[in-house]
Short mmCIF file of C-alpha atoms in Angstrom, two decimals:
data_model
loop_
_atom_site.label_atom_id
_atom_site.label_comp_id
_atom_site.label_asym_id
_atom_site.label_seq_id
_atom_site.Cartn_x
_atom_site.Cartn_y
_atom_site.Cartn_z
CA MET U 907 49.84 87.99 80.43
CA ILE U 908 49.28 90.56 78.22
CA LYS U 909 48.05 90.10 74.69
CA ILE U 910 48.15 92.49 71.66
CA LYS U 911 47.20 92.37 68.06
CA ASP U 912 47.36 94.56 65.39
CA LEU U 913 47.10 97.58 68.01
CA THR U 914 46.09 100.67 65.97
CA PHE U 915 45.63 103.90 67.32
CA SER U 916 45.39 107.95 67.02
CA TYR U 917 44.11 110.63 68.05
CA THR U 918 42.24 111.82 65.21
CA GLY U 919 41.38 108.56 64.26
CA GLU U 920 42.52 108.52 60.89
CA LYS U 921 46.24 108.66 59.54
CA PRO U 922 49.37 109.23 60.44
CA TYR U 923 48.74 106.29 63.19
CA LEU U 924 50.47 106.93 66.77
CA ILE U 925 50.52 103.37 67.35
CA GLU U 926 49.82 101.10 64.27
CA SER U 927 49.91 96.89 63.75
CA ILE U 928 51.47 96.59 67.00
CA ASN U 929 52.03 92.43 67.97
CA MET U 930 53.17 91.33 71.18
CA ASN U 931 52.60 89.31 74.29
CA ILE U 932 53.73 91.13 77.82
CA PRO U 933 54.94 88.49 80.53
CA GLU U 934 53.65 88.24 83.90
CA GLY U 935 56.06 88.15 86.69
CA LYS U 936 58.66 90.55 85.39
CA PHE U 937 60.58 93.97 84.85
CA ILE U 938 59.58 95.58 82.54
CA SER U 939 60.25 99.22 80.96
CA ILE U 940 58.98 100.50 77.67
CA ILE U 941 61.76 103.45 76.08
CA GLY U 942 61.88 105.68 73.44
CA GLU U 943 62.23 109.03 72.32
CA ASN U 944 59.95 111.77 72.91
CA GLY U 945 56.50 111.87 71.30
CA SER U 946 57.23 107.74 70.46
CA ALA U 947 53.44 106.99 72.01
CA LYS U 948 55.39 105.51 75.17
CA SER U 949 52.29 107.22 77.57
CA THR U 950 49.67 106.52 75.03
CA PHE U 951 50.40 102.91 74.64
CA VAL U 952 50.42 102.66 77.94
CA LYS U 953 46.96 104.08 78.38
CA LEU U 954 45.42 102.25 75.80
CA ILE U 955 46.14 98.54 78.27
CA LEU U 956 44.87 100.75 80.87
CA GLY U 957 41.56 100.91 78.84
CA LEU U 958 42.02 104.93 79.61
CA LEU U 959 41.71 104.92 75.68
CA LYS U 960 39.94 102.96 72.80
CA PRO U 961 42.08 101.08 70.06
CA LEU U 962 41.15 102.02 66.48
CA LYS U 963 41.42 98.62 65.74
CA GLY U 964 42.61 95.62 67.56
CA GLU U 965 42.65 94.68 70.77
CA ILE U 966 44.61 94.15 73.96
CA THR U 967 43.92 90.76 76.46
CA LEU U 968 44.10 90.91 79.80
CA ASN U 969 45.04 87.70 82.39
CA SER U 970 43.98 89.92 84.93
CA GLN U 971 41.85 93.36 85.52
CA ASN U 972 43.73 94.37 88.53
CA ILE U 973 46.37 96.40 87.57
CA GLY U 974 47.49 99.97 89.55
CA TYR U 975 48.34 102.68 87.84
CA VAL U 976 51.20 105.37 89.02
CA PRO U 977 50.69 108.54 86.59
CA GLN U 978 53.13 110.88 85.87
CA GLN U 979 53.42 112.68 89.68
CA MET U 980 52.35 116.08 88.22
CA GLU U 981 49.63 114.56 86.31
CA SER U 982 48.37 112.53 89.19
CA PHE U 983 48.41 115.37 92.09
CA ASN U 984 48.69 118.95 93.31
CA LYS U 985 51.68 118.51 95.43
CA GLN U 986 49.67 122.54 96.80
CA PHE U 987 46.37 120.61 98.24
CA PRO U 988 46.60 120.29 101.98
CA ILE U 989 46.54 116.88 102.68
CA THR U 990 48.42 114.38 104.44
CA VAL U 991 49.28 110.86 103.06
CA TYR U 992 46.75 108.84 105.51
CA GLU U 993 43.95 111.09 103.85
CA VAL U 994 44.88 110.30 100.20
CA TYR U 995 45.09 106.16 101.34
CA LYS U 996 41.81 106.67 102.91
CA ILE U 997 40.41 108.21 99.56
CA HIS U 998 41.31 105.99 97.66
CA LEU U 999 40.05 102.81 100.33
CA LYS U 1000 36.93 104.47 99.73
CA ALA U 1001 37.09 104.50 95.96
CA LEU U 1002 37.85 101.14 95.56
CA GLY U 1003 34.77 100.06 98.34
CA ILE U 1004 37.80 98.91 100.49
CA LYS U 1005 36.69 99.22 104.33
CA ASN U 1006 39.89 97.73 105.76
CA LYS U 1007 42.25 100.92 107.32
CA ASN U 1008 44.70 98.38 108.53
CA LEU U 1009 45.57 98.21 104.98
CA ILE U 1010 46.63 101.42 105.35
CA ASP U 1011 49.52 100.79 107.80
CA GLU U 1012 49.98 97.55 105.72
CA ILE U 1013 51.30 99.33 102.63
CA LEU U 1014 53.20 102.38 104.68
CA GLU U 1015 55.19 99.67 106.41
CA ASP U 1016 55.93 97.79 103.11
CA ILE U 1017 56.69 101.04 101.59
CA SER U 1018 58.37 102.63 104.42
CA MET U 1019 56.91 105.37 105.09
CA THR U 1020 55.51 104.53 108.34
CA GLU U 1021 57.16 108.05 109.98
CA TYR U 1022 55.16 109.98 107.19
CA LYS U 1023 51.65 108.94 107.62
CA HIS U 1024 50.20 112.12 109.42
CA SER U 1025 52.53 114.04 107.25
CA LEU U 1026 51.86 116.16 104.10
CA ILE U 1027 52.13 115.73 101.00
CA GLY U 1028 53.22 118.47 99.68
CA SER U 1029 56.05 118.14 102.69
CA LEU U 1030 57.15 115.12 101.16
CA SER U 1031 60.56 115.16 98.86
CA GLY U 1032 59.79 113.78 95.62
CA GLY U 1033 61.48 109.86 96.10
CA GLN U 1034 59.23 110.19 99.40
CA THR U 1035 55.91 111.14 97.53
CA GLN U 1036 56.03 108.33 94.34
CA ARG U 1037 56.25 105.98 97.23
CA VAL U 1038 53.56 107.49 98.22
CA PHE U 1039 51.73 106.77 94.88
CA ILE U 1040 53.21 103.58 94.67
CA GLY U 1041 51.46 102.25 97.92
CA ARG U 1042 48.17 104.07 97.05
CA ALA U 1043 48.25 101.93 94.03
CA LEU U 1044 49.39 98.67 96.05
CA LEU U 1045 46.19 99.31 98.01
CA GLY U 1046 43.78 97.49 95.37
CA LYS U 1047 46.47 94.36 95.76
CA PRO U 1048 47.48 94.28 92.11
CA GLU U 1049 49.02 91.70 89.84
CA MET U 1050 50.49 94.19 87.81
CA ILE U 1051 52.08 97.74 88.65
CA ILE U 1052 52.21 100.20 85.88
CA LEU U 1053 54.20 103.55 86.36
CA ASP U 1054 54.41 106.72 84.03
CA GLU U 1055 58.19 107.58 84.31
CA PRO U 1056 58.48 106.49 88.45
CA SER U 1057 61.95 108.37 88.81
CA THR U 1058 61.35 111.58 86.59
CA GLY U 1059 62.58 114.77 88.70
CA MET U 1060 64.61 112.75 91.22
CA ASP U 1061 68.13 113.01 92.05
CA SER U 1062 69.90 109.74 92.12
CA ARG U 1063 69.75 108.30 95.66
CA SER U 1064 65.55 108.20 95.21
CA GLN U 1065 65.96 106.71 91.61
CA ASN U 1066 68.12 103.80 93.58
CA GLU U 1067 65.28 103.83 96.46
CA ILE U 1068 62.55 103.61 93.90
CA ARG U 1069 64.24 101.02 92.09
CA ALA U 1070 65.22 99.17 95.14
CA LEU U 1071 61.08 99.37 95.53
CA LEU U 1072 59.67 98.27 92.19
CA LYS U 1073 62.19 95.33 92.32
CA GLU U 1074 60.67 94.28 95.48
CA LEU U 1075 57.85 94.37 94.70
CA LYS U 1076 58.34 91.95 91.44
CA ASN U 1077 60.41 89.37 93.73
CA LYS U 1078 56.60 89.34 95.61
CA GLY U 1079 55.14 88.45 92.40
CA VAL U 1080 53.62 91.72 91.60
CA SER U 1081 54.46 92.13 87.43
CA ILE U 1082 56.38 95.81 86.56
CA LEU U 1083 55.28 97.55 84.30
CA THR U 1084 57.03 100.91 83.64
CA VAL U 1085 58.31 103.51 81.28
CA GLU U 1086 61.09 105.20 81.11
CA HIS U 1087 63.51 107.35 79.66
CA ASN U 1088 66.60 106.94 80.35
CA ILE U 1089 67.48 104.08 78.43
CA ALA U 1090 70.63 102.76 80.53
CA GLU U 1091 68.42 102.33 83.25
CA ALA U 1092 66.00 100.84 81.26
CA ILE U 1093 68.42 97.97 79.82
CA HIS U 1094 70.38 97.82 83.79
CA ASN U 1095 66.88 96.99 85.48
CA SER U 1096 64.20 95.49 83.55
CA ASP U 1097 63.76 91.62 82.67
CA TYR U 1098 62.87 92.55 79.62
CA VAL U 1099 62.82 96.11 77.60
CA ILE U 1100 60.02 97.21 74.97
CA ARG U 1101 60.93 99.95 72.78
CA MET U 1102 58.54 102.41 70.97
CA ARG U 1103 60.27 103.48 67.72
CA ASP U 1104 60.14 105.45 64.34
CA GLY U 1105 57.81 108.33 65.88
CA ASN U 1106 54.70 106.15 65.34
CA GLY U 1107 54.95 103.22 68.21
CA ASN U 1108 56.42 100.80 65.89
CA ILE U 1109 57.62 97.82 67.55
CA CYS U 1110 59.76 95.16 65.55
CA ASP U 1111 61.33 92.03 65.95
CA ILE U 1112 62.92 90.21 69.43
CA ALA U 1113 66.48 91.28 70.21
CA THR U 1114 68.81 90.24 72.84
CA PHE U 1115 71.16 92.30 75.29
CA LYS U 1116 74.10 90.90 73.89
CA ASP U 1117 72.85 92.49 70.70
CA ILE U 1118 72.30 95.91 72.13
CA ILE U 1119 75.87 95.41 73.47
CA GLU U 1120 77.43 94.75 70.06
CA HIS U 1121 76.25 97.11 67.85
CA ASP U 1122 75.86 99.73 70.80
CA GLU U 1123 72.21 101.08 69.54
CA VAL U 1124 68.44 100.19 69.67
CA ASP U 1125 67.03 102.26 67.08
CA ASN U 1126 65.94 98.91 65.34
CA MET U 1127 65.03 96.06 67.90
CA LEU U 1128 62.06 96.34 70.05
CA VAL U 1129 61.97 93.53 73.00
CA TYR U 1130 64.89 92.44 74.59
CA SER U 1131 65.27 89.78 77.09
CA LYS U 1132 68.15 88.99 79.80
CA GLU U 1133 67.00 85.44 79.62
CA GLU U 1134 67.62 85.44 76.26
CA ILE U 1135 71.93 86.37 76.22
#
């Protein structure tokens, strides 16, 4: 569970706030998508949850500090750099202080990337690269994985493969929190949807997927659950 109370943030420390007075609980063991227009502070919200940014006001309480993070591909790695999948994982294990290198083979098998163990990152497709980054996040055995637009720039087949992988992880007990630019995909694949709206990160009342269908819009709602239909 992530408990958020009176969360307020701006990069300048002054109004107008990007995020203002957010209060919500994010449940464990679910597939949750964050949606919203460009500039609605989706990525900022995620960075606040991760502790990469400090709130101006309010607090975020995490039941577990063991969270894996998968940034947008272009933010996280230069694909022109000559490094293999194995080397990326080896470096990450060292950073985590984990000495069990057998874990690399276990994770590669879990994400169906064993045959690419010694491949250069730059030789992989977009979907394969994203699998590598998801696997890297899994090396720490996280209870939750947060992903920032994991399917951006991929073809439909790769997007389907990534969604299937994330659902498989959820079924194994890993909570999934993802920033998603495609509202239809978020609604179809998630247990809950969080919408950042009004261009300032405000989150309002809880609504259901039934409400979305009936009103044919998502302008005024914010946490949806399929379980509430």
